[in-house]
Amino acid sequence: MKRRQIAVVAGAATVLGLLTAVASTAARPDDDPVRLAATPEGGVRVVGLPCLPSSFQLGMTNAGTADLYADVELAAGGPVVLDRRLVSSWLPAWDPDHTVTARIGVTVPLDAEPGSYEVRATTDGAEVTVPVEVLPQPPKGDGANLALGEQAVASSTHANFDVCGAVDGNTDSEQWDTLTGWNDGTSGVFPDTYDVTLAAPASISRVETWTLDSTRYPAARYGLRDFDVQVRAGGAWQTVDEVRGNTAGRVTSTFAPVTADAVRIVGLASNNRDYSRLIEVEVFTS
Ligand SMILES: [Ca+2]
């Protein structure tokens, strides 16, 4: 009787010991089949403007032999704000390994202290750290583009495109994609409007309108053909330029200085009659 009790205790200890060993093995990072990575590797740079978002790609790879479901938690330091805190993805055990990616939007408030911060992405046994550099506000005085990073709204935006793409400071049509360009969402239906609200009313006299004009998508075939440039003064929109029959990628509109707090591009027709496309809108003082 006494021996049997000892045997039971010993058996329980063996089972417990085994469970402990299994649990600690599963928690060891080396054994977690999920690999995390972030691109660009150097991290992201962000400015505290309402329409100048940044982002990075989170890569999730199942290096194991069994399908699994991964939950990746995201945490940001300092003033950094993420557009989501959790990425959940089904990761089949493909061979060769296949990486599933998710775009994580990064913003900071207007008054964010410039400096170096980081975003941490973690799953059970894997982790990746993404450096985030918060840059100072760009100057918005004479000679500066007053539209840069300011709030843009559009009558519609094509799926996957970002309405902020035409105020991100990038005028290079060769880099046209869903992030740095704006494409309306109503094929063949005009007018389309793209508005930028300035940080403060300013005396403006020049607007640069950049429509799509790349080697592959020349403006003469894909750019805005007919459009109006409007400014909002005293709460009312007024037209300061009427552009017709355009085939150029960049159109400069100059006009008598007017104190305005917003600028609107009214797309009336494009050269291939489907969409209004803008790569950038710039606004300058007198
Ligand atoms: Ca752009």
PDB file of C-alpha atoms and ligand atoms in Angstrom:
ATOM      1  CA  MET A   1       0.000   0.000   0.000  1.00  0.00           C
ATOM      2  CA  LYS A   2       2.737   2.357   0.951  1.00  0.00           C
ATOM      3  CA  ARG A   3       4.750   1.419  -2.142  1.00  0.00           C
ATOM      4  CA  ARG A   4       1.798   1.990  -4.409  1.00  0.00           C
ATOM      5  CA  GLN A   5       1.336   5.505  -3.027  1.00  0.00           C
ATOM      6  CA  ILE A   6       4.945   6.264  -3.730  1.00  0.00           C
ATOM      7  CA  ALA A   7       4.560   4.926  -7.225  1.00  0.00           C
ATOM      8  CA  VAL A   8       1.501   7.172  -7.854  1.00  0.00           C
ATOM      9  CA  VAL A   9       3.333  10.248  -6.570  1.00  0.00           C
ATOM     10  CA  ALA A  10       6.323   9.413  -8.739  1.00  0.00           C
ATOM     11  CA  GLY A  11       4.040   8.894 -11.753  1.00  0.00           C
ATOM     12  CA  ALA A  12       2.333  12.259 -11.210  1.00  0.00           C
ATOM     13  CA  ALA A  13       5.695  13.952 -10.909  1.00  0.00           C
ATOM     14  CA  THR A  14       6.780  12.390 -14.189  1.00  0.00           C
ATOM     15  CA  VAL A  15       3.628  13.576 -15.965  1.00  0.00           C
ATOM     16  CA  LEU A  16       3.971  17.077 -14.529  1.00  0.00           C
ATOM     17  CA  GLY A  17       7.619  17.164 -15.465  1.00  0.00           C
ATOM     18  CA  LEU A  18       6.773  16.171 -19.011  1.00  0.00           C
ATOM     19  CA  LEU A  19       4.081  18.867 -19.310  1.00  0.00           C
ATOM     20  CA  THR A  20       6.451  21.498 -17.976  1.00  0.00           C
ATOM     21  CA  ALA A  21       9.049  20.480 -20.480  1.00  0.00           C
ATOM     22  CA  VAL A  22       6.563  20.619 -23.377  1.00  0.00           C
ATOM     23  CA  ALA A  23       5.281  24.065 -22.337  1.00  0.00           C
ATOM     24  CA  SER A  24       8.720  25.583 -22.003  1.00  0.00           C
ATOM     25  CA  THR A  25       9.793  24.120 -25.332  1.00  0.00           C
ATOM     26  CA  ALA A  26       6.775  25.638 -27.097  1.00  0.00           C
ATOM     27  CA  ALA A  27       7.569  29.047 -25.630  1.00  0.00           C
ATOM     28  CA  ARG A  28      11.143  29.013 -26.840  1.00  0.00           C
ATOM     29  CA  PRO A  29      11.505  31.464 -29.759  1.00  0.00           C
ATOM     30  CA  ASP A  30      13.693  29.043 -31.723  1.00  0.00           C
ATOM     31  CA  ASP A  31      10.835  26.627 -32.000  1.00  0.00           C
ATOM     32  CA  ASP A  32       8.121  29.045 -33.078  1.00  0.00           C
ATOM     33  CA  PRO A  33       7.653  28.495 -36.819  1.00  0.00           C
ATOM     34  CA  VAL A  34       6.464  32.071 -37.433  1.00  0.00           C
ATOM     35  CA  ARG A  35       9.058  34.494 -38.768  1.00  0.00           C
ATOM     36  CA  LEU A  36       8.351  38.223 -38.696  1.00  0.00           C
ATOM     37  CA  ALA A  37       9.986  40.884 -40.838  1.00  0.00           C
ATOM     38  CA  ALA A  38       9.341  44.531 -41.668  1.00  0.00           C
ATOM     39  CA  THR A  39      10.087  46.513 -44.817  1.00  0.00           C
ATOM     40  CA  PRO A  40      11.609  48.927 -45.429  1.00  0.00           C
ATOM     41  CA  GLU A  41      14.278  47.533 -43.113  1.00  0.00           C
ATOM     42  CA  GLY A  42      15.486  50.999 -42.158  1.00  0.00           C
ATOM     43  CA  GLY A  43      12.104  51.793 -40.639  1.00  0.00           C
ATOM     44  CA  VAL A  44       9.714  54.620 -41.413  1.00  0.00           C
ATOM     45  CA  ARG A  45       9.787  58.413 -41.269  1.00  0.00           C
ATOM     46  CA  VAL A  46       6.659  60.336 -40.390  1.00  0.00           C
ATOM     47  CA  VAL A  47       5.605  63.978 -39.988  1.00  0.00           C
ATOM     48  CA  GLY A  48       2.730  65.239 -37.856  1.00  0.00           C
ATOM     49  CA  LEU A  49       0.584  66.486 -40.726  1.00  0.00           C
ATOM     50  CA  PRO A  50      -3.019  65.329 -41.214  1.00  0.00           C
ATOM     51  CA  CYS A  51      -2.536  63.828 -44.666  1.00  0.00           C
ATOM     52  CA  LEU A  52       1.062  62.677 -44.719  1.00  0.00           C
ATOM     53  CA  PRO A  53       0.805  59.146 -43.421  1.00  0.00           C
ATOM     54  CA  SER A  54       3.627  56.655 -43.462  1.00  0.00           C
ATOM     55  CA  SER A  55       3.542  52.890 -43.414  1.00  0.00           C
ATOM     56  CA  PHE A  56       5.561  49.705 -43.351  1.00  0.00           C
ATOM     57  CA  GLN A  57       4.932  46.200 -44.561  1.00  0.00           C
ATOM     58  CA  LEU A  58       4.748  43.488 -41.945  1.00  0.00           C
ATOM     59  CA  GLY A  59       5.848  40.134 -43.326  1.00  0.00           C
ATOM     60  CA  MET A  60       4.690  36.874 -41.723  1.00  0.00           C
ATOM     61  CA  THR A  61       6.221  33.558 -42.757  1.00  0.00           C
ATOM     62  CA  ASN A  62       5.348  30.086 -41.522  1.00  0.00           C
ATOM     63  CA  ALA A  63       8.664  28.211 -41.609  1.00  0.00           C
ATOM     64  CA  GLY A  64       7.140  25.111 -40.049  1.00  0.00           C
ATOM     65  CA  THR A  65       5.450  22.053 -41.514  1.00  0.00           C
ATOM     66  CA  ALA A  66       1.929  22.558 -40.143  1.00  0.00           C
ATOM     67  CA  ASP A  67      -0.657  25.158 -41.151  1.00  0.00           C
ATOM     68  CA  LEU A  68      -1.306  27.691 -38.409  1.00  0.00           C
ATOM     69  CA  TYR A  69      -3.171  30.842 -37.542  1.00  0.00           C
ATOM     70  CA  ALA A  70      -0.923  33.693 -36.349  1.00  0.00           C
ATOM     71  CA  ASP A  71      -1.910  36.676 -34.204  1.00  0.00           C
ATOM     72  CA  VAL A  72       0.673  39.437 -34.349  1.00  0.00           C
ATOM     73  CA  GLU A  73       0.301  42.179 -31.748  1.00  0.00           C
ATOM     74  CA  LEU A  74       1.565  45.665 -32.525  1.00  0.00           C
ATOM     75  CA  ALA A  75       2.643  48.272 -29.986  1.00  0.00           C
ATOM     76  CA  ALA A  76       4.010  51.762 -30.645  1.00  0.00           C
ATOM     77  CA  GLY A  77       6.184  53.977 -28.477  1.00  0.00           C
ATOM     78  CA  GLY A  78       5.907  57.720 -27.806  1.00  0.00           C
ATOM     79  CA  PRO A  79       3.464  59.700 -29.965  1.00  0.00           C
ATOM     80  CA  VAL A  80       3.339  57.057 -32.717  1.00  0.00           C
ATOM     81  CA  VAL A  81      -0.160  55.925 -33.699  1.00  0.00           C
ATOM     82  CA  LEU A  82      -0.821  52.727 -35.664  1.00  0.00           C
ATOM     83  CA  ASP A  83      -3.900  52.093 -37.781  1.00  0.00           C
ATOM     84  CA  ARG A  84      -4.254  48.696 -36.139  1.00  0.00           C
ATOM     85  CA  ARG A  85      -3.007  46.877 -33.070  1.00  0.00           C
ATOM     86  CA  LEU A  86      -3.473  43.299 -34.228  1.00  0.00           C
ATOM     87  CA  VAL A  87      -2.848  41.424 -37.462  1.00  0.00           C
ATOM     88  CA  SER A  88      -4.380  37.957 -37.691  1.00  0.00           C
ATOM     89  CA  SER A  89      -3.523  35.735 -40.599  1.00  0.00           C
ATOM     90  CA  TRP A  90      -3.884  32.152 -41.716  1.00  0.00           C
ATOM     91  CA  LEU A  91      -0.405  30.919 -42.623  1.00  0.00           C
ATOM     92  CA  PRO A  92      -0.427  27.631 -44.543  1.00  0.00           C
ATOM     93  CA  ALA A  93       2.803  25.605 -44.372  1.00  0.00           C
ATOM     94  CA  TRP A  94       3.743  26.284 -47.962  1.00  0.00           C
ATOM     95  CA  ASP A  95       6.897  24.744 -49.406  1.00  0.00           C
ATOM     96  CA  PRO A  96       8.861  26.752 -50.319  1.00  0.00           C
ATOM     97  CA  ASP A  97       7.975  29.235 -47.594  1.00  0.00           C
ATOM     98  CA  HIS A  98       5.636  32.045 -48.591  1.00  0.00           C
ATOM     99  CA  THR A  99       5.456  35.410 -46.837  1.00  0.00           C
ATOM    100  CA  VAL A 100       2.076  37.029 -46.187  1.00  0.00           C
ATOM    101  CA  THR A 101       2.276  40.821 -45.874  1.00  0.00           C
ATOM    102  CA  ALA A 102       0.090  43.461 -44.263  1.00  0.00           C
ATOM    103  CA  ARG A 103       0.483  47.227 -44.557  1.00  0.00           C
ATOM    104  CA  ILE A 104       0.567  49.029 -41.215  1.00  0.00           C
ATOM    105  CA  GLY A 105      -0.262  52.751 -41.323  1.00  0.00           C
ATOM    106  CA  VAL A 106       1.836  55.005 -39.073  1.00  0.00           C
ATOM    107  CA  THR A 107       0.859  58.553 -38.046  1.00  0.00           C
ATOM    108  CA  VAL A 108       1.757  61.049 -35.332  1.00  0.00           C
ATOM    109  CA  PRO A 109      -0.240  64.038 -34.032  1.00  0.00           C
ATOM    110  CA  LEU A 110       0.527  67.605 -35.134  1.00  0.00           C
ATOM    111  CA  ASP A 111       2.423  68.391 -31.926  1.00  0.00           C
ATOM    112  CA  ALA A 112       4.497  65.186 -31.862  1.00  0.00           C
ATOM    113  CA  GLU A 113       8.014  65.709 -30.513  1.00  0.00           C
ATOM    114  CA  PRO A 114      10.535  64.940 -33.280  1.00  0.00           C
ATOM    115  CA  GLY A 115      12.788  62.038 -32.411  1.00  0.00           C
ATOM    116  CA  SER A 116      13.370  58.316 -32.690  1.00  0.00           C
ATOM    117  CA  TYR A 117      10.720  55.873 -31.570  1.00  0.00           C
ATOM    118  CA  GLU A 118       9.853  52.298 -32.382  1.00  0.00           C
ATOM    119  CA  VAL A 119       7.048  49.932 -33.201  1.00  0.00           C
ATOM    120  CA  ARG A 120       7.196  46.382 -31.895  1.00  0.00           C
ATOM    121  CA  ALA A 121       5.410  43.490 -33.565  1.00  0.00           C
ATOM    122  CA  THR A 122       5.226  40.269 -31.583  1.00  0.00           C
ATOM    123  CA  THR A 123       3.696  36.843 -31.879  1.00  0.00           C
ATOM    124  CA  ASP A 124       4.145  33.869 -29.528  1.00  0.00           C
ATOM    125  CA  GLY A 125       7.825  33.387 -30.162  1.00  0.00           C
ATOM    126  CA  ALA A 126       8.852  35.958 -32.743  1.00  0.00           C
ATOM    127  CA  GLU A 127       9.379  39.693 -32.649  1.00  0.00           C
ATOM    128  CA  VAL A 128      10.431  42.466 -34.984  1.00  0.00           C
ATOM    129  CA  THR A 129      11.192  46.075 -34.118  1.00  0.00           C
ATOM    130  CA  VAL A 130      10.565  48.882 -36.602  1.00  0.00           C
ATOM    131  CA  PRO A 131      12.380  52.200 -36.060  1.00  0.00           C
ATOM    132  CA  VAL A 132      10.130  55.253 -36.475  1.00  0.00           C
ATOM    133  CA  GLU A 133      11.703  58.651 -37.057  1.00  0.00           C
ATOM    134  CA  VAL A 134       9.373  61.562 -36.300  1.00  0.00           C
ATOM    135  CA  LEU A 135      10.513  64.513 -38.417  1.00  0.00           C
ATOM    136  CA  PRO A 136       9.963  68.208 -37.664  1.00  0.00           C
ATOM    137  CA  GLN A 137       7.121  70.049 -39.426  1.00  0.00           C
ATOM    138  CA  PRO A 138       8.156  71.312 -42.889  1.00  0.00           C
ATOM    139  CA  PRO A 139       8.244  75.116 -43.256  1.00  0.00           C
ATOM    140  CA  LYS A 140       4.990  76.561 -44.642  1.00  0.00           C
ATOM    141  CA  GLY A 141       6.206  80.093 -45.326  1.00  0.00           C
ATOM    142  CA  ASP A 142       6.759  81.916 -48.632  1.00  0.00           C
ATOM    143  CA  GLY A 143       7.889  79.611 -51.406  1.00  0.00           C
ATOM    144  CA  ALA A 144       6.703  76.489 -49.602  1.00  0.00           C
ATOM    145  CA  ASN A 145       4.009  74.168 -50.891  1.00  0.00           C
ATOM    146  CA  LEU A 146       1.081  74.962 -48.586  1.00  0.00           C
ATOM    147  CA  ALA A 147      -0.811  71.815 -49.602  1.00  0.00           C
ATOM    148  CA  LEU A 148       1.889  69.400 -48.487  1.00  0.00           C
ATOM    149  CA  GLY A 149       0.413  66.896 -46.064  1.00  0.00           C
ATOM    150  CA  GLU A 150      -2.724  68.940 -45.417  1.00  0.00           C
ATOM    151  CA  GLN A 151      -6.132  67.312 -45.238  1.00  0.00           C
ATOM    152  CA  ALA A 152      -7.426  66.140 -48.603  1.00  0.00           C
ATOM    153  CA  VAL A 153     -10.935  64.909 -49.334  1.00  0.00           C
ATOM    154  CA  ALA A 154     -12.313  63.718 -52.650  1.00  0.00           C
ATOM    155  CA  SER A 155     -15.719  63.095 -54.179  1.00  0.00           C
ATOM    156  CA  SER A 156     -14.665  59.451 -54.391  1.00  0.00           C
ATOM    157  CA  THR A 157     -11.467  57.429 -54.263  1.00  0.00           C
ATOM    158  CA  HIS A 158     -10.798  54.216 -56.161  1.00  0.00           C
ATOM    159  CA  ALA A 159     -10.371  51.097 -54.045  1.00  0.00           C
ATOM    160  CA  ASN A 160      -6.906  50.768 -52.473  1.00  0.00           C
ATOM    161  CA  PHE A 161      -5.912  54.333 -53.421  1.00  0.00           C
ATOM    162  CA  ASP A 162      -5.159  56.765 -50.611  1.00  0.00           C
ATOM    163  CA  VAL A 163      -6.814  60.179 -50.845  1.00  0.00           C
ATOM    164  CA  CYS A 164      -3.646  61.655 -49.302  1.00  0.00           C
ATOM    165  CA  GLY A 165      -1.533  60.418 -52.228  1.00  0.00           C
ATOM    166  CA  ALA A 166      -1.761  63.712 -54.125  1.00  0.00           C
ATOM    167  CA  VAL A 167      -0.464  65.812 -51.201  1.00  0.00           C
ATOM    168  CA  ASP A 168       2.445  63.559 -50.183  1.00  0.00           C
ATOM    169  CA  GLY A 169       5.145  65.661 -51.869  1.00  0.00           C
ATOM    170  CA  ASN A 170       5.866  63.056 -54.550  1.00  0.00           C
ATOM    171  CA  THR A 171       5.276  64.374 -58.094  1.00  0.00           C
ATOM    172  CA  ASP A 172       6.996  61.519 -59.911  1.00  0.00           C
ATOM    173  CA  SER A 173       4.475  59.761 -62.157  1.00  0.00           C
ATOM    174  CA  GLU A 174       6.946  56.943 -62.758  1.00  0.00           C
ATOM    175  CA  GLN A 175       6.201  55.990 -59.143  1.00  0.00           C
ATOM    176  CA  TRP A 176       2.425  56.163 -59.697  1.00  0.00           C
ATOM    177  CA  ASP A 177       0.680  53.617 -57.532  1.00  0.00           C
ATOM    178  CA  THR A 178      -2.059  53.391 -54.968  1.00  0.00           C
ATOM    179  CA  LEU A 179      -0.045  55.285 -52.347  1.00  0.00           C
ATOM    180  CA  THR A 180       1.311  58.367 -54.131  1.00  0.00           C
ATOM    181  CA  GLY A 181      -1.468  59.040 -56.592  1.00  0.00           C
ATOM    182  CA  TRP A 182      -5.184  59.740 -56.359  1.00  0.00           C
ATOM    183  CA  ASN A 183      -7.635  58.043 -58.700  1.00  0.00           C
ATOM    184  CA  ASP A 184     -11.367  58.697 -58.379  1.00  0.00           C
ATOM    185  CA  GLY A 185     -13.763  55.818 -57.940  1.00  0.00           C
ATOM    186  CA  THR A 186     -16.481  56.497 -60.528  1.00  0.00           C
ATOM    187  CA  SER A 187     -15.412  55.322 -63.980  1.00  0.00           C
ATOM    188  CA  GLY A 188     -16.775  57.466 -66.808  1.00  0.00           C
ATOM    189  CA  VAL A 189     -18.701  59.764 -64.436  1.00  0.00           C
ATOM    190  CA  PHE A 190     -17.656  63.420 -64.085  1.00  0.00           C
ATOM    191  CA  PRO A 191     -17.156  65.839 -62.422  1.00  0.00           C
ATOM    192  CA  ASP A 192     -14.807  64.540 -59.717  1.00  0.00           C
ATOM    193  CA  THR A 193     -13.484  66.845 -57.008  1.00  0.00           C
ATOM    194  CA  TYR A 194     -10.260  66.792 -55.003  1.00  0.00           C
ATOM    195  CA  ASP A 195     -10.048  69.321 -52.148  1.00  0.00           C
ATOM    196  CA  VAL A 196      -7.135  70.303 -49.946  1.00  0.00           C
ATOM    197  CA  THR A 197      -7.799  72.349 -46.816  1.00  0.00           C
ATOM    198  CA  LEU A 198      -4.855  74.565 -45.869  1.00  0.00           C
ATOM    199  CA  ALA A 199      -3.579  74.737 -42.300  1.00  0.00           C
ATOM    200  CA  ALA A 200      -4.497  78.425 -42.227  1.00  0.00           C
ATOM    201  CA  PRO A 201      -5.929  80.958 -44.723  1.00  0.00           C
ATOM    202  CA  ALA A 202      -3.189  82.278 -46.993  1.00  0.00           C
ATOM    203  CA  SER A 203      -2.828  84.675 -49.903  1.00  0.00           C
ATOM    204  CA  ILE A 204      -2.295  82.298 -52.786  1.00  0.00           C
ATOM    205  CA  SER A 205      -1.648  82.950 -56.460  1.00  0.00           C
ATOM    206  CA  ARG A 206      -0.371  79.716 -57.954  1.00  0.00           C
ATOM    207  CA  VAL A 207      -1.523  76.108 -58.083  1.00  0.00           C
ATOM    208  CA  GLU A 208       0.451  73.307 -59.714  1.00  0.00           C
ATOM    209  CA  THR A 209      -1.685  70.388 -60.863  1.00  0.00           C
ATOM    210  CA  TRP A 210       0.197  67.186 -61.624  1.00  0.00           C
ATOM    211  CA  THR A 211      -1.850  64.580 -63.459  1.00  0.00           C
ATOM    212  CA  LEU A 212      -0.652  61.103 -64.344  1.00  0.00           C
ATOM    213  CA  ASP A 213       2.109  61.339 -66.973  1.00  0.00           C
ATOM    214  CA  SER A 214       4.529  58.419 -67.059  1.00  0.00           C
ATOM    215  CA  THR A 215       6.269  56.528 -69.821  1.00  0.00           C
ATOM    216  CA  ARG A 216       3.691  53.789 -69.507  1.00  0.00           C
ATOM    217  CA  TYR A 217       0.716  56.080 -68.828  1.00  0.00           C
ATOM    218  CA  PRO A 218       1.302  59.363 -70.721  1.00  0.00           C
ATOM    219  CA  ALA A 219      -0.904  62.321 -69.853  1.00  0.00           C
ATOM    220  CA  ALA A 220      -2.091  62.598 -73.447  1.00  0.00           C
ATOM    221  CA  ARG A 221      -3.802  59.237 -72.966  1.00  0.00           C
ATOM    222  CA  TYR A 222      -4.460  58.954 -69.225  1.00  0.00           C
ATOM    223  CA  GLY A 223      -4.203  62.451 -67.742  1.00  0.00           C
ATOM    224  CA  LEU A 224      -6.847  65.007 -66.855  1.00  0.00           C
ATOM    225  CA  ARG A 225      -7.930  66.795 -70.052  1.00  0.00           C
ATOM    226  CA  ASP A 226     -10.447  69.329 -68.751  1.00  0.00           C
ATOM    227  CA  PHE A 227     -10.470  70.664 -65.196  1.00  0.00           C
ATOM    228  CA  ASP A 228     -11.160  73.759 -63.146  1.00  0.00           C
ATOM    229  CA  VAL A 229      -8.960  75.071 -60.348  1.00  0.00           C
ATOM    230  CA  GLN A 230     -11.003  76.616 -57.552  1.00  0.00           C
ATOM    231  CA  VAL A 231     -10.150  78.320 -54.272  1.00  0.00           C
ATOM    232  CA  ARG A 232     -12.373  78.777 -51.238  1.00  0.00           C
ATOM    233  CA  ALA A 233     -12.505  82.376 -50.096  1.00  0.00           C
ATOM    234  CA  GLY A 234     -14.942  83.590 -47.465  1.00  0.00           C
ATOM    235  CA  GLY A 235     -16.596  80.181 -47.446  1.00  0.00           C
ATOM    236  CA  ALA A 236     -17.399  80.217 -51.190  1.00  0.00           C
ATOM    237  CA  TRP A 237     -15.654  78.392 -54.013  1.00  0.00           C
ATOM    238  CA  GLN A 238     -14.490  80.507 -56.915  1.00  0.00           C
ATOM    239  CA  THR A 239     -12.864  79.355 -60.146  1.00  0.00           C
ATOM    240  CA  VAL A 240      -9.395  80.814 -60.732  1.00  0.00           C
ATOM    241  CA  ASP A 241      -8.428  78.766 -63.801  1.00  0.00           C
ATOM    242  CA  GLU A 242     -10.194  76.712 -66.461  1.00  0.00           C
ATOM    243  CA  VAL A 243      -7.929  74.200 -68.174  1.00  0.00           C
ATOM    244  CA  ARG A 244      -9.227  72.598 -71.376  1.00  0.00           C
ATOM    245  CA  GLY A 245      -7.697  70.095 -73.787  1.00  0.00           C
ATOM    246  CA  ASN A 246      -4.683  69.406 -71.573  1.00  0.00           C
ATOM    247  CA  THR A 247      -2.133  66.771 -72.576  1.00  0.00           C
ATOM    248  CA  ALA A 248       0.684  67.746 -70.165  1.00  0.00           C
ATOM    249  CA  GLY A 249       1.634  66.124 -66.892  1.00  0.00           C
ATOM    250  CA  ARG A 250       2.101  69.423 -65.057  1.00  0.00           C
ATOM    251  CA  VAL A 251      -0.210  72.409 -65.376  1.00  0.00           C
ATOM    252  CA  THR A 252       0.661  75.736 -63.733  1.00  0.00           C
ATOM    253  CA  SER A 253      -2.254  77.994 -62.861  1.00  0.00           C
ATOM    254  CA  THR A 254      -1.370  81.568 -61.849  1.00  0.00           C
ATOM    255  CA  PHE A 255      -3.975  84.111 -60.832  1.00  0.00           C
ATOM    256  CA  ALA A 256      -4.448  87.344 -58.878  1.00  0.00           C
ATOM    257  CA  PRO A 257      -3.658  86.717 -55.178  1.00  0.00           C
ATOM    258  CA  VAL A 258      -6.675  85.624 -53.194  1.00  0.00           C
ATOM    259  CA  THR A 259      -6.885  84.805 -49.493  1.00  0.00           C
ATOM    260  CA  ALA A 260      -8.197  81.260 -49.372  1.00  0.00           C
ATOM    261  CA  ASP A 261      -8.340  78.373 -46.937  1.00  0.00           C
ATOM    262  CA  ALA A 262      -8.807  75.534 -49.444  1.00  0.00           C
ATOM    263  CA  VAL A 263      -8.100  74.562 -53.035  1.00  0.00           C
ATOM    264  CA  ARG A 264     -10.204  72.280 -55.245  1.00  0.00           C
ATOM    265  CA  ILE A 265      -9.449  70.552 -58.522  1.00  0.00           C
ATOM    266  CA  VAL A 266     -12.651  69.816 -60.424  1.00  0.00           C
ATOM    267  CA  GLY A 267     -12.041  67.016 -62.912  1.00  0.00           C
ATOM    268  CA  LEU A 268     -14.386  67.407 -65.894  1.00  0.00           C
ATOM    269  CA  ALA A 269     -12.882  64.919 -68.356  1.00  0.00           C
ATOM    270  CA  SER A 270      -9.820  62.712 -68.729  1.00  0.00           C
ATOM    271  CA  ASN A 271      -8.100  61.837 -71.983  1.00  0.00           C
ATOM    272  CA  ASN A 272      -9.287  58.240 -71.870  1.00  0.00           C
ATOM    273  CA  ARG A 273     -12.713  59.229 -70.533  1.00  0.00           C
ATOM    274  CA  ASP A 274     -12.669  57.006 -67.455  1.00  0.00           C
ATOM    275  CA  TYR A 275     -10.991  58.398 -64.339  1.00  0.00           C
ATOM    276  CA  SER A 276      -9.582  61.601 -62.867  1.00  0.00           C
ATOM    277  CA  ARG A 277      -5.982  60.956 -61.843  1.00  0.00           C
ATOM    278  CA  LEU A 278      -3.741  63.270 -59.831  1.00  0.00           C
ATOM    279  CA  ILE A 279      -0.172  62.604 -58.832  1.00  0.00           C
ATOM    280  CA  GLU A 280       0.095  65.850 -56.817  1.00  0.00           C
ATOM    281  CA  VAL A 281      -1.546  69.219 -56.101  1.00  0.00           C
ATOM    282  CA  GLU A 282       0.696  72.078 -54.925  1.00  0.00           C
ATOM    283  CA  VAL A 283      -0.358  75.499 -53.647  1.00  0.00           C
ATOM    284  CA  PHE A 284       1.900  78.556 -53.352  1.00  0.00           C
ATOM    285  CA  THR A 285       1.694  82.076 -51.981  1.00  0.00           C
ATOM    286  CA  SER A 286       2.095  85.171 -54.108  1.00  0.00           C
TER     287      SER A 286
HETATM  288 CA    CA B   1       1.861  62.256 -54.882  1.00  0.00          CA
END
